[in-house]
Amino acid sequence: MAAAILEIIPWQQWGFFTEPKPCVIAGPCSAETEEQIMQTAQELKEIGINVFRAGIWKPRTHPGSFEGVGSPGLKWLRRAQKEFGLKVCTEVASEKHVYECLKYGVDMVWIGARTSANPFLMQEIADALRDTDIPVLVKNPVNPDLDLWIGALERLNGAGIRKLGVIHRGFSTSEKILYRNDPSWKMAIELRSRYPELAFFADPSHMAGDRKYLHELSQQALDLGLDGLMVESHCDPSCAWSDAKQQLTPAELITMLKSVTVRDKDAQSADYREHINHLRAQIDIIDENILYMLASRMRISAEIGKAKKENNVAILQTSRWESLLEKVIAKGGKSGLSKGFVTDVYNAIHEESVRTQNEILAGNA
């Protein structure tokens, strides 16, 4: 599917962030009290944070959980905005939220993972924001659906929103993994490749679910060249009303930010350029060979398809496929290739082989 064209105003022109990167948005998971907001905002301002976040409405799985203080918290954000010169932002999940934020002068809003997965809500929010100048950041949908993520951006852009960005917070998974959400960086890489002009943040707090993983996930995001981080920071995380385990104090946050390395997009060194061009030339040759071998493999798959058709044999041979996959995973491991990578590659090859043979059995080839 060809990438839709988005009309974007680069984040450098928003007046929110200053070089050098990373751009940082920080603040508590949720606004709890006016005192908590003001203390956290002051401490973050003192360490150089200029964009302050706090959840006003909290989408929770079960009723009865703390679901945010609601609109009264917007008054606290406005006070932090005026007293400390901060840009303030919060999550919106409905038309009503948007109107309340606009009324209280919120500088930027973001759309959460549950909301970005719902086209009806996205259109409602887009219509409420129509032709405003407020920046909008869109978190990835709960499940790894790139088209759904892009569709959310298209709806906002269609409503005249030009200051657009995204937040990668990982994806829900039933598998047992180290983090709360699966980073699945390949999805972020794909979106970044299609829309390099989008402001692109990572949310290591929701990705990790535990502050002990924040540094490594933040570094991974910056290694990929993302523009910034949205990190949850609370003046006293031990007392936080939500997501206490994943929040940092402002002092811990600045320590982490000083310890991560921001990568340059390119280097001007002649030696570097000569070396990288040499390596890329090698990759180009290998890629040509890979395409040639894949085409040869598909030609053989087509011959197998013809033989199956002539002998009235079903396309899928499960035991053969499972045996082949097990064998290539083992061989790949000996060559330093991960099981996941080999599995993804061969699943794609198998899918194309099945498609080719299916066309032959259907009489289309």
C-alpha atoms as a printed R data frame, in Angstrom:
    type eleno elety resid chain resno       x       y       z
1   ATOM     1    CA   MET     A     1   0.000   0.000   0.000
2   ATOM     2    CA   ALA     A     2   1.455   3.380  -1.019
3   ATOM     3    CA   ALA     A     3   1.981   5.833   1.816
4   ATOM     4    CA   ALA     A     4  -0.704   8.499   1.999
5   ATOM     5    CA   ILE     A     5   0.594  12.044   1.690
6   ATOM     6    CA   LEU     A     6   0.460  14.016   4.938
7   ATOM     7    CA   GLU     A     7   0.903  17.784   5.098
8   ATOM     8    CA   ILE     A     8   3.140  18.255   8.121
9   ATOM     9    CA   ILE     A     9   4.678  21.223   9.920
10  ATOM    10    CA   PRO     A    10   8.027  19.974  11.321
11  ATOM    11    CA   TRP     A    11   8.374  19.884  15.113
12  ATOM    12    CA   GLN     A    12  11.243  22.385  14.901
13  ATOM    13    CA   GLN     A    13   8.634  25.026  13.958
14  ATOM    14    CA   TRP     A    14   6.234  24.335  16.830
15  ATOM    15    CA   GLY     A    15   8.118  26.454  19.352
16  ATOM    16    CA   PHE     A    16   8.005  23.621  21.905
17  ATOM    17    CA   PHE     A    17  11.413  22.012  21.722
18  ATOM    18    CA   THR     A    18  14.940  23.260  21.281
19  ATOM    19    CA   GLU     A    19  18.004  21.529  19.947
20  ATOM    20    CA   PRO     A    20  19.916  19.482  20.820
21  ATOM    21    CA   LYS     A    21  17.710  16.451  20.946
22  ATOM    22    CA   PRO     A    22  16.235  14.453  22.496
23  ATOM    23    CA   CYS     A    23  12.988  16.396  22.772
24  ATOM    24    CA   VAL     A    24  11.493  15.478  26.134
25  ATOM    25    CA   ILE     A    25   7.913  15.509  27.388
26  ATOM    26    CA   ALA     A    26   7.684  14.648  31.081
27  ATOM    27    CA   GLY     A    27   5.251  14.658  33.959
28  ATOM    28    CA   PRO     A    28   3.144  12.360  36.093
29  ATOM    29    CA   CYS     A    29   0.999   9.558  34.783
30  ATOM    30    CA   SER     A    30  -2.005  11.369  36.199
31  ATOM    31    CA   ALA     A    31  -2.858  14.685  37.779
32  ATOM    32    CA   GLU     A    32  -3.746  13.851  41.374
33  ATOM    33    CA   THR     A    33  -3.724  17.082  43.370
34  ATOM    34    CA   GLU     A    34  -2.837  20.683  42.669
35  ATOM    35    CA   GLU     A    35   0.120  20.408  45.050
36  ATOM    36    CA   GLN     A    36   1.454  17.318  43.255
37  ATOM    37    CA   ILE     A    37   1.163  19.003  39.851
38  ATOM    38    CA   MET     A    38   2.862  22.211  40.962
39  ATOM    39    CA   GLN     A    39   5.700  20.478  42.796
40  ATOM    40    CA   THR     A    40   6.425  18.090  39.927
41  ATOM    41    CA   ALA     A    41   6.197  20.891  37.354
42  ATOM    42    CA   GLN     A    42   8.604  23.064  39.343
43  ATOM    43    CA   GLU     A    43  11.143  20.260  39.750
44  ATOM    44    CA   LEU     A    44  10.949  19.384  36.055
45  ATOM    45    CA   LYS     A    45  11.373  23.019  35.043
46  ATOM    46    CA   GLU     A    46  14.466  23.228  37.258
47  ATOM    47    CA   ILE     A    47  16.121  20.353  35.356
48  ATOM    48    CA   GLY     A    48  15.342  21.951  31.980
49  ATOM    49    CA   ILE     A    49  12.106  20.253  30.918
50  ATOM    50    CA   ASN     A    50   9.848  22.641  28.992
51  ATOM    51    CA   VAL     A    51   6.937  20.384  28.004
52  ATOM    52    CA   PHE     A    52   4.850  19.033  30.889
53  ATOM    53    CA   ARG     A    53   2.410  16.122  30.630
54  ATOM    54    CA   ALA     A    54  -0.257  14.837  33.006
55  ATOM    55    CA   GLY     A    55  -3.244  12.585  32.512
56  ATOM    56    CA   ILE     A    56  -6.542  14.301  33.303
57  ATOM    57    CA   TRP     A    57  -8.859  11.529  32.110
58  ATOM    58    CA   LYS     A    58  -7.463   8.029  32.620
59  ATOM    59    CA   PRO     A    59  -8.831   5.147  30.519
60  ATOM    60    CA   ARG     A    60  -8.793   2.187  32.926
61  ATOM    61    CA   THR     A    61  -9.673  -1.442  32.341
62  ATOM    62    CA   HIS     A    62 -11.969  -1.817  35.349
63  ATOM    63    CA   PRO     A    63 -14.563   0.603  36.731
64  ATOM    64    CA   GLY     A    64 -13.803   1.744  40.230
65  ATOM    65    CA   SER     A    65 -10.126   2.337  39.460
66  ATOM    66    CA   PHE     A    66  -8.841   5.907  39.578
67  ATOM    67    CA   GLU     A    67  -9.993   7.366  36.266
68  ATOM    68    CA   GLY     A    68  -8.516  10.825  36.622
69  ATOM    69    CA   VAL     A    69  -9.616  14.015  38.334
70  ATOM    70    CA   GLY     A    70 -11.286  15.300  35.176
71  ATOM    71    CA   SER     A    71 -11.656  18.922  34.114
72  ATOM    72    CA   PRO     A    72 -10.654  20.472  37.493
73  ATOM    73    CA   GLY     A    73  -7.124  19.193  36.788
74  ATOM    74    CA   LEU     A    74  -6.953  21.422  33.717
75  ATOM    75    CA   LYS     A    75  -6.923  24.433  36.057
76  ATOM    76    CA   TRP     A    76  -3.804  23.014  37.694
77  ATOM    77    CA   LEU     A    77  -2.142  22.562  34.315
78  ATOM    78    CA   ARG     A    78  -2.978  26.148  33.405
79  ATOM    79    CA   ARG     A    79  -1.418  27.343  36.668
80  ATOM    80    CA   ALA     A    80   1.776  25.336  35.980
81  ATOM    81    CA   GLN     A    81   1.779  26.747  32.458
82  ATOM    82    CA   LYS     A    82   1.583  30.347  33.684
83  ATOM    83    CA   GLU     A    83   3.851  30.160  36.745
84  ATOM    84    CA   PHE     A    84   6.660  28.098  35.210
85  ATOM    85    CA   GLY     A    85   6.375  28.992  31.518
86  ATOM    86    CA   LEU     A    86   5.770  25.370  30.580
87  ATOM    87    CA   LYS     A    87   3.966  23.982  27.571
88  ATOM    88    CA   VAL     A    88   1.329  21.608  28.945
89  ATOM    89    CA   CYS     A    89  -0.328  18.585  27.373
90  ATOM    90    CA   THR     A    90  -2.754  15.818  28.219
91  ATOM    91    CA   GLU     A    91  -4.562  12.853  26.668
92  ATOM    92    CA   VAL     A    92  -7.933  13.263  24.985
93  ATOM    93    CA   ALA     A    93 -10.323  10.439  24.166
94  ATOM    94    CA   SER     A    94 -13.506  12.239  23.127
95  ATOM    95    CA   GLU     A    95 -14.946  15.393  21.634
96  ATOM    96    CA   LYS     A    96 -15.766  16.657  25.144
97  ATOM    97    CA   HIS     A    97 -12.134  16.271  26.239
98  ATOM    98    CA   VAL     A    98 -10.972  18.302  23.253
99  ATOM    99    CA   TYR     A    99 -13.345  21.179  23.954
100 ATOM   100    CA   GLU     A   100 -12.337  21.249  27.628
101 ATOM   101    CA   CYS     A   101  -8.638  21.345  26.696
102 ATOM   102    CA   LEU     A   102  -9.162  24.148  24.207
103 ATOM   103    CA   LYS     A   103 -11.154  26.107  26.802
104 ATOM   104    CA   TYR     A   104  -8.312  25.900  29.326
105 ATOM   105    CA   GLY     A   105  -5.551  26.684  26.830
106 ATOM   106    CA   VAL     A   106  -3.782  23.317  26.800
107 ATOM   107    CA   ASP     A   107  -0.836  23.613  24.407
108 ATOM   108    CA   MET     A   108  -0.787  20.086  22.973
109 ATOM   109    CA   VAL     A   109  -2.826  16.886  23.235
110 ATOM   110    CA   TRP     A   110  -2.088  13.247  22.638
111 ATOM   111    CA   ILE     A   111  -4.378  10.385  21.708
112 ATOM   112    CA   GLY     A   112  -3.961   7.088  23.548
113 ATOM   113    CA   ALA     A   113  -3.545   3.568  22.244
114 ATOM   114    CA   ARG     A   114  -7.127   2.513  22.947
115 ATOM   115    CA   THR     A   115  -8.526   5.584  21.202
116 ATOM   116    CA   SER     A   116  -6.257   5.489  18.139
117 ATOM   117    CA   ALA     A   117  -7.606   1.997  17.451
118 ATOM   118    CA   ASN     A   118 -11.173   3.335  17.121
119 ATOM   119    CA   PRO     A   119 -11.878   5.121  13.802
120 ATOM   120    CA   PHE     A   120 -15.184   6.521  15.097
121 ATOM   121    CA   LEU     A   121 -13.524   8.209  18.078
122 ATOM   122    CA   MET     A   122 -10.635   9.384  15.904
123 ATOM   123    CA   GLN     A   123 -13.032  11.098  13.512
124 ATOM   124    CA   GLU     A   124 -14.917  12.674  16.415
125 ATOM   125    CA   ILE     A   125 -11.681  14.047  17.866
126 ATOM   126    CA   ALA     A   126 -10.454  15.198  14.442
127 ATOM   127    CA   ASP     A   127 -13.683  17.111  13.866
128 ATOM   128    CA   ALA     A   128 -13.452  18.736  17.306
129 ATOM   129    CA   LEU     A   129  -9.870  19.833  16.551
130 ATOM   130    CA   ARG     A   130 -10.663  20.962  13.013
131 ATOM   131    CA   ASP     A   131  -8.490  23.838  11.828
132 ATOM   132    CA   THR     A   132  -6.964  24.483  15.274
133 ATOM   133    CA   ASP     A   133  -3.246  25.169  15.540
134 ATOM   134    CA   ILE     A   134  -2.683  22.775  18.435
135 ATOM   135    CA   PRO     A   135  -0.089  19.999  17.992
136 ATOM   136    CA   VAL     A   136  -1.463  16.464  18.248
137 ATOM   137    CA   LEU     A   137   0.515  13.308  19.008
138 ATOM   138    CA   VAL     A   138  -0.977   9.885  18.259
139 ATOM   139    CA   LYS     A   139   0.065   6.785  20.169
140 ATOM   140    CA   ASN     A   140   0.205   3.501  18.296
141 ATOM   141    CA   PRO     A   141  -2.945   1.342  18.524
142 ATOM   142    CA   VAL     A   142  -2.969  -1.342  21.214
143 ATOM   143    CA   ASN     A   143  -2.375  -4.047  18.597
144 ATOM   144    CA   PRO     A   144   0.306  -3.846  15.880
145 ATOM   145    CA   ASP     A   145  -1.759  -2.472  13.015
146 ATOM   146    CA   LEU     A   146   0.233   0.047  10.980
147 ATOM   147    CA   ASP     A   147  -2.646   0.962   8.680
148 ATOM   148    CA   LEU     A   148  -4.848   1.768  11.682
149 ATOM   149    CA   TRP     A   149  -2.122   4.043  13.063
150 ATOM   150    CA   ILE     A   150  -1.728   5.797   9.717
151 ATOM   151    CA   GLY     A   151  -5.497   6.056   9.348
152 ATOM   152    CA   ALA     A   152  -5.680   7.972  12.626
153 ATOM   153    CA   LEU     A   153  -3.091  10.423  11.313
154 ATOM   154    CA   GLU     A   154  -4.978  10.788   8.021
155 ATOM   155    CA   ARG     A   155  -8.193  11.696   9.844
156 ATOM   156    CA   LEU     A   156  -6.440  14.423  11.827
157 ATOM   157    CA   ASN     A   157  -4.599  15.730   8.794
158 ATOM   158    CA   GLY     A   158  -7.856  15.763   6.844
159 ATOM   159    CA   ALA     A   159  -9.291  18.035   9.538
160 ATOM   160    CA   GLY     A   160  -6.504  20.543   8.985
161 ATOM   161    CA   ILE     A   161  -4.140  19.421  11.764
162 ATOM   162    CA   ARG     A   162  -0.618  20.071  10.459
163 ATOM   163    CA   LYS     A   163   1.404  19.866  13.680
164 ATOM   164    CA   LEU     A   164   1.288  16.094  13.860
165 ATOM   165    CA   GLY     A   165   3.461  13.539  15.584
166 ATOM   166    CA   VAL     A   166   3.392  10.005  16.922
167 ATOM   167    CA   ILE     A   167   4.297   8.223  20.137
168 ATOM   168    CA   HIS     A   168   5.492   4.633  20.011
169 ATOM   169    CA   ARG     A   169   4.495   2.940  23.290
170 ATOM   170    CA   GLY     A   170   4.687  -0.705  22.253
171 ATOM   171    CA   PHE     A   171   1.945  -3.266  21.710
172 ATOM   172    CA   SER     A   172  -0.096  -5.497  23.970
173 ATOM   173    CA   THR     A   173   0.951  -9.134  23.885
174 ATOM   174    CA   SER     A   174  -0.123 -12.364  25.542
175 ATOM   175    CA   GLU     A   175   3.425 -13.676  25.398
176 ATOM   176    CA   LYS     A   176   5.676 -13.556  28.442
177 ATOM   177    CA   ILE     A   177   8.249 -10.833  27.736
178 ATOM   178    CA   LEU     A   178  10.575  -8.655  29.754
179 ATOM   179    CA   TYR     A   179   8.517  -5.511  29.337
180 ATOM   180    CA   ARG     A   180   4.902  -4.502  29.871
181 ATOM   181    CA   ASN     A   181   4.400  -4.001  26.120
182 ATOM   182    CA   ASP     A   182   6.211  -5.467  23.142
183 ATOM   183    CA   PRO     A   183   8.467  -2.737  21.657
184 ATOM   184    CA   SER     A   184   8.171  -4.236  18.158
185 ATOM   185    CA   TRP     A   185  10.572  -1.612  16.834
186 ATOM   186    CA   LYS     A   186  10.052  -2.827  13.263
187 ATOM   187    CA   MET     A   187   6.649  -1.118  13.263
188 ATOM   188    CA   ALA     A   188   8.228   2.167  14.356
189 ATOM   189    CA   ILE     A   189  10.922   1.781  11.708
190 ATOM   190    CA   GLU     A   190   8.311   1.240   8.999
191 ATOM   191    CA   LEU     A   191   6.301   4.306  10.016
192 ATOM   192    CA   ARG     A   192   9.460   6.415  10.333
193 ATOM   193    CA   SER     A   193  10.528   5.320   6.856
194 ATOM   194    CA   ARG     A   194   7.191   6.304   5.348
195 ATOM   195    CA   TYR     A   195   6.880   9.644   7.168
196 ATOM   196    CA   PRO     A   196  10.324  10.952   8.158
197 ATOM   197    CA   GLU     A   197   8.868  14.441   8.666
198 ATOM   198    CA   LEU     A   198   6.595  13.330  11.550
199 ATOM   199    CA   ALA     A   199   7.641  14.233  15.083
200 ATOM   200    CA   PHE     A   200   8.425  10.796  16.489
201 ATOM   201    CA   PHE     A   201   8.543  10.070  20.211
202 ATOM   202    CA   ALA     A   202   8.978   6.875  22.199
203 ATOM   203    CA   ASP     A   203   7.126   6.261  25.444
204 ATOM   204    CA   PRO     A   204   9.525   4.026  27.386
205 ATOM   205    CA   SER     A   205   7.376   4.303  30.538
206 ATOM   206    CA   HIS     A   206   4.398   2.424  29.089
207 ATOM   207    CA   MET     A   207   6.656   0.183  27.049
208 ATOM   208    CA   ALA     A   208   8.615  -0.878  30.125
209 ATOM   209    CA   GLY     A   209   6.047  -0.879  32.903
210 ATOM   210    CA   ASP     A   210   9.001  -0.702  35.293
211 ATOM   211    CA   ARG     A   211  11.483   2.115  35.803
212 ATOM   212    CA   LYS     A   212  14.442  -0.285  35.762
213 ATOM   213    CA   TYR     A   213  14.030  -0.737  31.994
214 ATOM   214    CA   LEU     A   214  13.589   2.925  31.077
215 ATOM   215    CA   HIS     A   215  17.239   3.600  30.254
216 ATOM   216    CA   GLU     A   216  17.677   0.677  27.874
217 ATOM   217    CA   LEU     A   217  14.415   1.357  26.034
218 ATOM   218    CA   SER     A   218  15.157   5.078  25.792
219 ATOM   219    CA   GLN     A   219  18.573   4.290  24.340
220 ATOM   220    CA   GLN     A   220  17.073   1.865  21.829
221 ATOM   221    CA   ALA     A   221  14.658   4.588  20.682
222 ATOM   222    CA   LEU     A   222  17.448   7.138  20.282
223 ATOM   223    CA   ASP     A   223  19.642   4.596  18.488
224 ATOM   224    CA   LEU     A   224  16.880   4.382  15.882
225 ATOM   225    CA   GLY     A   225  16.981   8.160  15.439
226 ATOM   226    CA   LEU     A   226  13.622   8.975  17.036
227 ATOM   227    CA   ASP     A   227  13.162  12.639  17.922
228 ATOM   228    CA   GLY     A   228  12.352  12.374  21.583
229 ATOM   229    CA   LEU     A   229  10.888  10.707  24.638
230 ATOM   230    CA   MET     A   230   7.685  10.981  26.635
231 ATOM   231    CA   VAL     A   231   8.622   9.875  30.149
232 ATOM   232    CA   GLU     A   232   6.453   9.699  33.237
233 ATOM   233    CA   SER     A   233   7.900  11.654  36.161
234 ATOM   234    CA   HIS     A   234   6.344  12.222  39.589
235 ATOM   235    CA   CYS     A   235   7.595  14.228  42.575
236 ATOM   236    CA   ASP     A   236   7.043  11.118  44.732
237 ATOM   237    CA   PRO     A   237   6.400   7.975  42.640
238 ATOM   238    CA   SER     A   238   5.926   5.826  45.739
239 ATOM   239    CA   CYS     A   239   2.679   7.723  46.401
240 ATOM   240    CA   ALA     A   240   1.435   7.828  42.793
241 ATOM   241    CA   TRP     A   241  -2.233   6.950  42.280
242 ATOM   242    CA   SER     A   242  -1.516   5.148  39.010
243 ATOM   243    CA   ASP     A   243   1.487   3.411  37.397
244 ATOM   244    CA   ALA     A   244   3.763   4.115  40.366
245 ATOM   245    CA   LYS     A   245   6.266   1.448  39.345
246 ATOM   246    CA   GLN     A   246   7.172   3.039  35.997
247 ATOM   247    CA   GLN     A   247   7.609   6.676  37.102
248 ATOM   248    CA   LEU     A   248  10.847   8.499  37.885
249 ATOM   249    CA   THR     A   249  11.466  11.465  40.138
250 ATOM   250    CA   PRO     A   250  12.681  14.536  38.229
251 ATOM   251    CA   ALA     A   251  16.152  13.967  39.716
252 ATOM   252    CA   GLU     A   252  16.171  10.373  38.429
253 ATOM   253    CA   LEU     A   253  14.927  11.577  35.068
254 ATOM   254    CA   ILE     A   254  17.754  14.046  34.527
255 ATOM   255    CA   THR     A   255  20.266  11.378  35.550
256 ATOM   256    CA   MET     A   256  18.834   9.055  32.921
257 ATOM   257    CA   LEU     A   257  18.762  11.752  30.236
258 ATOM   258    CA   LYS     A   258  22.399  12.583  30.873
259 ATOM   259    CA   SER     A   259  23.352   8.932  30.530
260 ATOM   260    CA   VAL     A   260  21.730   8.223  27.144
261 ATOM   261    CA   THR     A   261  23.499   8.909  23.871
262 ATOM   262    CA   VAL     A   262  21.811  10.801  21.039
263 ATOM   263    CA   ARG     A   263  22.891   9.573  17.615
264 ATOM   264    CA   ASP     A   264  23.583  11.906  14.692
265 ATOM   265    CA   LYS     A   265  21.685  11.358  11.451
266 ATOM   266    CA   ASP     A   266  24.920  11.375   9.483
267 ATOM   267    CA   ALA     A   267  28.643  12.109   9.745
268 ATOM   268    CA   GLN     A   268  30.794  14.321   7.549
269 ATOM   269    CA   SER     A   269  34.006  12.326   8.017
270 ATOM   270    CA   ALA     A   270  35.500  11.339   4.652
271 ATOM   271    CA   ASP     A   271  36.750   8.046   6.101
272 ATOM   272    CA   TYR     A   272  33.289   7.243   7.444
273 ATOM   273    CA   ARG     A   273  31.607   8.029   4.127
274 ATOM   274    CA   GLU     A   274  34.094   5.953   2.147
275 ATOM   275    CA   HIS     A   275  33.697   3.021   4.514
276 ATOM   276    CA   ILE     A   276  29.894   3.172   4.663
277 ATOM   277    CA   ASN     A   277  29.579   3.497   0.881
278 ATOM   278    CA   HIS     A   278  31.816   0.449   0.445
279 ATOM   279    CA   LEU     A   279  29.654  -1.588   2.813
280 ATOM   280    CA   ARG     A   280  26.444  -0.421   1.165
281 ATOM   281    CA   ALA     A   281  27.780  -1.436  -2.233
282 ATOM   282    CA   GLN     A   282  28.316  -4.929  -0.845
283 ATOM   283    CA   ILE     A   283  24.751  -4.986   0.462
284 ATOM   284    CA   ASP     A   284  23.434  -3.943  -2.968
285 ATOM   285    CA   ILE     A   285  25.150  -6.920  -4.576
286 ATOM   286    CA   ILE     A   286  23.866  -9.308  -1.901
287 ATOM   287    CA   ASP     A   287  20.340  -7.920  -2.304
288 ATOM   288    CA   GLU     A   288  20.450  -8.601  -6.045
289 ATOM   289    CA   ASN     A   289  21.513 -12.180  -5.322
290 ATOM   290    CA   ILE     A   290  18.739 -12.593  -2.743
291 ATOM   291    CA   LEU     A   291  16.113 -11.432  -5.257
292 ATOM   292    CA   TYR     A   292  17.499 -13.774  -7.918
293 ATOM   293    CA   MET     A   293  17.418 -16.730  -5.511
294 ATOM   294    CA   LEU     A   294  13.910 -15.895  -4.342
295 ATOM   295    CA   ALA     A   295  12.680 -15.740  -7.935
296 ATOM   296    CA   SER     A   296  14.338 -19.112  -8.604
297 ATOM   297    CA   ARG     A   297  12.665 -20.568  -5.521
298 ATOM   298    CA   MET     A   298   9.246 -19.355  -6.624
299 ATOM   299    CA   ARG     A   299   9.720 -20.868 -10.068
300 ATOM   300    CA   ILE     A   300  10.337 -24.229  -8.396
301 ATOM   301    CA   SER     A   301   7.288 -23.669  -6.160
302 ATOM   302    CA   ALA     A   302   5.255 -23.138  -9.311
303 ATOM   303    CA   GLU     A   303   6.525 -26.452 -10.736
304 ATOM   304    CA   ILE     A   304   5.526 -28.152  -7.468
305 ATOM   305    CA   GLY     A   305   2.110 -26.556  -7.795
306 ATOM   306    CA   LYS     A   306   1.690 -27.969 -11.291
307 ATOM   307    CA   ALA     A   307   2.692 -31.436 -10.083
308 ATOM   308    CA   LYS     A   308   0.167 -31.239  -7.230
309 ATOM   309    CA   LYS     A   309  -2.581 -30.159  -9.607
310 ATOM   310    CA   GLU     A   310  -1.866 -33.009 -12.006
311 ATOM   311    CA   ASN     A   311  -1.969 -35.516  -9.137
312 ATOM   312    CA   ASN     A   312  -4.878 -33.941  -7.201
313 ATOM   313    CA   VAL     A   313  -2.727 -33.215  -4.116
314 ATOM   314    CA   ALA     A   314  -3.541 -30.499  -1.561
315 ATOM   315    CA   ILE     A   315  -1.278 -27.452  -1.432
316 ATOM   316    CA   LEU     A   316  -0.554 -27.420   2.295
317 ATOM   317    CA   GLN     A   317   1.826 -30.104   3.528
318 ATOM   318    CA   THR     A   318   2.049 -29.201   7.204
319 ATOM   319    CA   SER     A   319   4.575 -31.793   8.326
320 ATOM   320    CA   ARG     A   320   6.923 -30.890   5.455
321 ATOM   321    CA   TRP     A   321   6.676 -27.184   6.319
322 ATOM   322    CA   GLU     A   322   7.254 -27.694  10.048
323 ATOM   323    CA   SER     A   323  10.285 -29.869   9.342
324 ATOM   324    CA   LEU     A   324  11.717 -27.309   6.901
325 ATOM   325    CA   LEU     A   325  11.178 -24.421   9.320
326 ATOM   326    CA   GLU     A   326  12.821 -26.290  12.176
327 ATOM   327    CA   LYS     A   327  15.804 -27.052   9.953
328 ATOM   328    CA   VAL     A   328  16.325 -23.491   8.693
329 ATOM   329    CA   ILE     A   329  15.962 -22.044  12.217
330 ATOM   330    CA   ALA     A   330  18.733 -24.377  13.404
331 ATOM   331    CA   LYS     A   331  20.974 -23.524  10.448
332 ATOM   332    CA   GLY     A   332  20.256 -19.827  10.849
333 ATOM   333    CA   GLY     A   333  21.193 -19.992  14.515
334 ATOM   334    CA   LYS     A   334  24.592 -21.415  13.626
335 ATOM   335    CA   SER     A   335  25.107 -18.412  11.351
336 ATOM   336    CA   GLY     A   336  24.130 -15.905  14.032
337 ATOM   337    CA   LEU     A   337  20.573 -15.295  12.809
338 ATOM   338    CA   SER     A   338  17.824 -15.013  15.419
339 ATOM   339    CA   LYS     A   339  14.951 -17.484  15.492
340 ATOM   340    CA   GLY     A   340  12.434 -14.663  15.115
341 ATOM   341    CA   PHE     A   341  14.143 -13.263  12.039
342 ATOM   342    CA   VAL     A   342  14.437 -16.624  10.291
343 ATOM   343    CA   THR     A   343  10.846 -17.473  11.158
344 ATOM   344    CA   ASP     A   344   9.538 -14.170   9.775
345 ATOM   345    CA   VAL     A   345  11.525 -14.518   6.555
346 ATOM   346    CA   TYR     A   346  10.501 -18.104   5.898
347 ATOM   347    CA   ASN     A   347   6.881 -17.508   6.828
348 ATOM   348    CA   ALA     A   348   6.813 -14.779   4.165
349 ATOM   349    CA   ILE     A   349   8.444 -17.147   1.650
350 ATOM   350    CA   HIS     A   350   6.000 -19.907   2.539
351 ATOM   351    CA   GLU     A   351   3.021 -17.562   2.194
352 ATOM   352    CA   GLU     A   352   4.152 -16.521  -1.292
353 ATOM   353    CA   SER     A   353   4.767 -20.154  -2.278
354 ATOM   354    CA   VAL     A   354   1.250 -21.096  -1.160
355 ATOM   355    CA   ARG     A   355  -0.184 -18.125  -3.063
356 ATOM   356    CA   THR     A   356   1.700 -19.157  -6.220
357 ATOM   357    CA   GLN     A   357   0.521 -22.765  -5.992
358 ATOM   358    CA   ASN     A   358  -3.013 -21.684  -5.187
359 ATOM   359    CA   GLU     A   359  -3.164 -19.658  -8.410
360 ATOM   360    CA   ILE     A   360  -2.012 -22.702 -10.375
361 ATOM   361    CA   LEU     A   361  -4.661 -24.955  -8.815
362 ATOM   362    CA   ALA     A   362  -7.266 -22.297  -9.497
363 ATOM   363    CA   GLY     A   363  -6.186 -22.168 -13.135
364 ATOM   364    CA   ASN     A   364  -4.897 -18.576 -12.994
365 ATOM   365    CA   ALA     A   365  -1.292 -19.391 -13.873
